[in-house]
């Protein structure tokens, strides 16, 4: 409840000269700018822990739930970067979509029918985006970026199934990678945006885990440097025992690459501007 109050207070004050960020666990972030709240890839349930409890791939939690989705009744935009449950969770998204009249839902266009089925919404409701496309709503502009998880997959129409988003609002730009490995042309696509913050995964790519992989800490730090990100904030660690990484390794690599970084604690507020 205290975190909810902090977020609502931030939204009430608002500012075009700065924005607030909270890490909600895994790849989930809340951005507040100018009295508007953008929720990026939230996973706020135990659905995967319950699903895999009696399997050979148990999703044992390392950290507690930061906030319940039923408390997020002040969201203006929410995103999903791809169809994996920790980025498209019905137990998280159905309450949030129901609590926020007028909310907009940004997704990869390739995933429209899957998304509608999972979150029980009208198929016309989400705003679909492909790479090399952009869409604007309520002073936020989203640029679609392909993501390789583990490869860049496309549907029969050539639309990317895994995506990241560069988001512009006011004088700021951020990049949320979704889940991705490094791929050809990645730096060339991202560098022109000169983002203020890049939210990048650091859990790496270990085939023995039995799941698609991500950048590791060294790669995330190097990508931040090569794409000219002013700051990198790591994500996709410290949620499940079998699929995590030590952020200290990322910080060490960032120092070697002279890349500024900020490692957030769960539920921690960070203001930039």
Coordinates of C-alpha atoms in Angstrom, one line a residue:
X1 CA 0.0 0.0 0.0
X2 CA 2.9 2.4 0.8
X3 CA 4.4 1.9 -2.7
X4 CA 1.0 2.6 -4.3
X5 CA 0.7 5.8 -2.3
X6 CA 4.2 6.9 -3.5
X7 CA 3.3 6.2 -7.1
X8 CA 0.0 8.0 -6.9
X9 CA 1.7 11.0 -5.2
X10 CA 4.3 11.1 -8.0
X11 CA 1.5 11.1 -10.6
X12 CA -0.3 13.9 -8.9
X13 CA 2.7 16.1 -8.8
X14 CA 3.9 15.3 -12.3
X15 CA 6.6 17.2 -14.2
X16 CA 7.8 17.6 -17.8
X17 CA 11.3 18.2 -16.6
X18 CA 11.9 14.8 -15.0
X19 CA 10.5 11.3 -14.8
X20 CA 10.2 8.7 -12.1
X21 CA 11.0 5.0 -12.5
X22 CA 10.2 2.0 -10.3
X23 CA 11.5 -1.5 -10.9
X24 CA 8.7 -4.0 -10.2
X25 CA 10.7 -7.2 -10.7
X26 CA 11.8 -9.2 -13.7
X27 CA 11.4 -6.9 -16.7
X28 CA 8.6 -4.8 -15.2
X29 CA 9.0 -1.0 -14.8
X30 CA 6.6 1.8 -14.0
X31 CA 7.4 5.2 -15.5
X32 CA 5.7 8.4 -14.3
X33 CA 6.1 11.5 -16.4
X34 CA 3.9 14.7 -16.5
X35 CA 1.2 13.0 -14.4
X36 CA 1.0 10.0 -16.7
X37 CA 1.9 6.4 -15.9
X38 CA 3.5 3.9 -18.3
X39 CA 3.7 0.3 -17.2
X40 CA 6.3 -1.8 -19.1
X41 CA 6.0 -5.6 -19.2
X42 CA 4.6 -6.2 -15.7
X43 CA 4.7 -9.7 -14.1
X44 CA 2.9 -9.3 -10.7
X45 CA 1.7 -12.8 -9.8
X46 CA 2.8 -16.3 -9.0
X47 CA 1.3 -17.8 -12.1
X48 CA 4.6 -19.4 -13.3
X49 CA 5.5 -20.7 -9.9
X50 CA 2.2 -22.4 -9.7
X51 CA 2.3 -23.7 -13.2
X52 CA 5.8 -25.3 -12.9
X53 CA 5.6 -26.4 -9.2
X54 CA 5.6 -30.1 -10.0
X55 CA 7.8 -30.2 -13.0
X56 CA 11.6 -30.5 -13.8
X57 CA 11.7 -26.7 -14.2
X58 CA 10.4 -25.3 -11.0
X59 CA 10.1 -21.5 -10.9
X60 CA 11.2 -21.0 -7.3
X61 CA 10.9 -17.3 -6.3
X62 CA 14.0 -15.4 -5.1
X63 CA 12.0 -12.2 -4.2
X64 CA 8.6 -11.3 -3.0
X65 CA 5.9 -9.6 -5.0
X66 CA 6.5 -5.9 -5.1
X67 CA 2.9 -4.8 -5.5
X68 CA -0.4 -6.5 -6.3
X69 CA -1.9 -5.6 -9.7
X70 CA -5.2 -4.8 -8.0
X71 CA -3.5 -1.7 -6.6
X72 CA -2.5 -0.3 -9.9
X73 CA -5.6 1.7 -10.7
X74 CA -3.8 4.8 -12.1
X75 CA -2.2 3.4 -15.3
X76 CA -2.4 5.1 -18.6
X77 CA -0.5 2.8 -20.9
X78 CA 0.7 -0.8 -20.5
X79 CA 3.0 -2.8 -22.8
X80 CA 3.8 -6.4 -23.6
X81 CA 6.9 -7.1 -25.6
X82 CA 6.2 -10.8 -26.4
X83 CA 4.0 -13.7 -25.4
X84 CA 6.0 -15.3 -22.7
X85 CA 4.1 -15.3 -19.4
X86 CA 6.5 -13.1 -17.5
X87 CA 5.8 -10.4 -20.1
X88 CA 2.2 -11.3 -20.8
X89 CA 0.6 -12.5 -17.7
X90 CA -3.2 -12.9 -17.5
X91 CA -3.2 -12.7 -13.7
X92 CA -1.4 -9.4 -13.9
X93 CA -3.0 -7.8 -16.9
X94 CA -6.7 -8.7 -16.6
X95 CA -7.0 -6.8 -13.3
X96 CA -5.0 -3.8 -14.6
X97 CA -7.0 -3.5 -17.8
X98 CA -10.2 -3.7 -15.8
X99 CA -9.3 -1.1 -13.3
X100 CA -8.2 1.6 -15.7
X101 CA -10.8 3.0 -18.0
X102 CA -9.2 4.5 -21.1
X103 CA -5.9 2.5 -20.7
X104 CA -4.0 1.8 -23.9
X105 CA -2.3 -1.6 -24.4
X106 CA 0.8 -1.7 -26.7
X107 CA 1.8 -5.1 -28.2
X108 CA 3.5 -6.6 -31.2
X109 CA 1.0 -6.7 -34.0
X110 CA 2.0 -10.2 -34.7
X111 CA 0.7 -11.4 -31.3
X112 CA -2.7 -9.8 -31.5
X113 CA -4.9 -12.9 -31.5
X114 CA -2.8 -14.6 -28.8
X115 CA -2.8 -11.6 -26.6
X116 CA -6.6 -11.1 -26.9
X117 CA -7.2 -14.8 -26.0
X118 CA -4.9 -14.7 -23.0
X119 CA -6.1 -11.5 -21.4
X120 CA -9.8 -11.9 -22.5
X121 CA -10.1 -8.7 -24.4
X122 CA -11.6 -7.7 -27.7
X123 CA -9.0 -8.4 -30.4
X124 CA -9.4 -4.8 -31.7
X125 CA -8.5 -3.4 -28.3
X126 CA -4.6 -3.6 -28.2
X127 CA -2.5 -1.2 -30.3
X128 CA -0.3 -3.3 -32.5
X129 CA 3.2 -2.3 -33.5
X130 CA 5.9 -3.7 -35.7
X131 CA 9.5 -2.9 -36.0
X132 CA 10.3 0.2 -38.2
X133 CA 6.9 1.5 -37.1
X134 CA 5.9 4.1 -34.5
X135 CA 2.6 5.0 -32.8
X136 CA 1.8 7.9 -30.6
X137 CA -0.8 8.4 -27.8
X138 CA -1.2 10.9 -25.0
X139 CA 2.3 12.5 -25.6
X140 CA 4.1 9.1 -25.7
X141 CA 5.6 7.8 -28.9
X142 CA 6.6 4.2 -29.3
X143 CA 9.1 3.0 -31.8
X144 CA 9.1 -0.7 -32.5
X145 CA 12.4 -2.5 -32.3
X146 CA 13.0 -6.2 -33.1
X147 CA 14.2 -8.5 -30.4
X148 CA 16.1 -11.8 -30.7
X149 CA 14.7 -14.3 -28.2
X150 CA 16.7 -16.3 -29.2
X151 CA 16.2 -15.3 -32.9
X152 CA 14.2 -12.6 -34.5
X153 CA 11.0 -14.5 -35.2
X154 CA 8.3 -13.2 -37.6
X155 CA 4.8 -14.3 -38.5
X156 CA 3.6 -15.1 -42.1
X157 CA 3.2 -11.4 -42.7
X158 CA 6.8 -10.6 -41.7
X159 CA 5.9 -9.0 -38.4
X160 CA 8.1 -9.4 -35.4
X161 CA 6.9 -11.6 -32.6
X162 CA 9.5 -10.5 -30.1
X163 CA 10.0 -6.7 -29.7
X164 CA 11.5 -3.9 -27.7
X165 CA 10.3 -0.4 -27.6
X166 CA 12.0 3.0 -27.7
X167 CA 9.6 5.4 -26.0
X168 CA 9.8 9.2 -26.4
X169 CA 8.0 11.5 -24.0
X170 CA 8.8 15.2 -23.8
X171 CA 12.5 15.7 -24.0
X172 CA 13.2 12.1 -22.8
X173 CA 13.8 8.8 -24.6
X174 CA 14.0 5.3 -23.1
X175 CA 14.5 1.9 -24.5
X176 CA 12.9 -1.2 -23.0
X177 CA 14.5 -4.2 -24.7
X178 CA 11.9 -6.9 -23.8
X179 CA 13.9 -10.2 -23.9
X180 CA 16.7 -10.2 -26.4
X181 CA 20.2 -11.3 -27.4
X182 CA 22.6 -9.2 -29.4
X183 CA 21.8 -9.3 -33.2
X184 CA 23.1 -7.7 -36.4
X185 CA 22.2 -4.1 -36.8
X186 CA 21.0 -3.7 -33.2
X187 CA 23.4 -0.9 -32.5
X188 CA 22.6 0.8 -35.8
X189 CA 18.9 0.7 -35.0
X190 CA 19.2 2.0 -31.5
X191 CA 22.1 4.5 -31.6
X192 CA 20.3 7.3 -33.5
X193 CA 17.8 7.5 -30.7
X194 CA 20.4 8.5 -28.1
X195 CA 18.2 7.2 -25.2
X196 CA 18.4 8.6 -21.7
X197 CA 17.9 5.1 -20.2
X198 CA 18.2 1.7 -21.6
X199 CA 16.5 -1.1 -19.6
X200 CA 18.5 -4.2 -20.6
X201 CA 18.4 -7.9 -19.4
X202 CA 21.5 -9.4 -17.8
X203 CA 20.5 -13.0 -17.0
X204 CA 22.4 -14.4 -20.0
X205 CA 21.8 -17.3 -22.3
X206 CA 22.4 -20.7 -20.8
X207 CA 20.8 -23.6 -22.8
X208 CA 20.8 -25.9 -19.8
X209 CA 18.0 -23.7 -18.3
X210 CA 15.6 -24.9 -21.0
X211 CA 14.4 -21.4 -21.8
X212 CA 15.2 -18.7 -24.4
X213 CA 18.1 -16.5 -23.3
X214 CA 19.1 -12.8 -23.0
X215 CA 22.1 -10.5 -23.0
X216 CA 24.5 -11.2 -20.1
X217 CA 25.9 -8.5 -17.9
X218 CA 28.9 -7.8 -20.1
X219 CA 26.9 -7.6 -23.2
X220 CA 24.3 -5.3 -21.6
X221 CA 27.1 -2.9 -20.5
X222 CA 28.8 -3.0 -23.9
X223 CA 25.5 -2.5 -25.7
X224 CA 24.7 0.5 -23.6
X225 CA 28.1 2.0 -24.5
X226 CA 27.8 1.3 -28.2
X227 CA 24.3 2.6 -28.5
X228 CA 25.2 5.8 -26.6
X229 CA 22.7 5.3 -23.8
X230 CA 23.2 7.9 -21.0
X231 CA 22.3 5.2 -18.4
X232 CA 21.6 1.5 -18.3
X233 CA 19.3 -0.1 -15.8
X234 CA 19.4 -3.9 -15.6
X235 CA 16.4 -6.2 -15.5
X236 CA 15.5 -9.9 -15.8
X237 CA 17.2 -11.2 -12.7
X238 CA 16.5 -12.1 -9.0
X239 CA 13.0 -13.5 -9.7
X240 CA 13.5 -17.2 -10.3
X241 CA 16.4 -19.4 -8.9
X242 CA 17.0 -21.2 -12.2
X243 CA 17.2 -18.1 -14.4
X244 CA 19.1 -15.2 -12.8
X245 CA 22.4 -13.4 -12.6
X246 CA 24.5 -11.3 -10.2
X247 CA 24.1 -7.6 -10.9
X248 CA 27.6 -7.1 -9.5
X249 CA 29.1 -8.7 -12.6
X250 CA 27.1 -6.2 -14.7
X251 CA 28.3 -3.3 -12.7
X252 CA 31.9 -4.5 -13.0
X253 CA 31.6 -4.8 -16.8
X254 CA 30.0 -1.4 -17.0
X255 CA 33.0 0.1 -15.2
X256 CA 35.3 -1.5 -17.8
X257 CA 33.2 -0.1 -20.6
X258 CA 32.8 3.4 -18.9
X259 CA 29.0 3.0 -19.1
X260 CA 27.0 4.7 -16.4
X261 CA 24.5 2.4 -14.7
X262 CA 21.9 2.3 -12.0
X263 CA 21.0 -0.9 -10.2
X264 CA 17.5 -0.6 -8.7
X265 CA 16.2 -2.4 -5.7
X266 CA 12.8 -3.9 -6.0
X267 CA 10.2 -1.2 -5.6
X268 CA 12.8 1.6 -5.5
X269 CA 12.0 5.0 -7.0
X270 CA 14.6 6.6 -9.2
X271 CA 14.2 10.1 -10.7
X272 CA 15.9 11.3 -13.8
X273 CA 15.9 14.9 -15.1

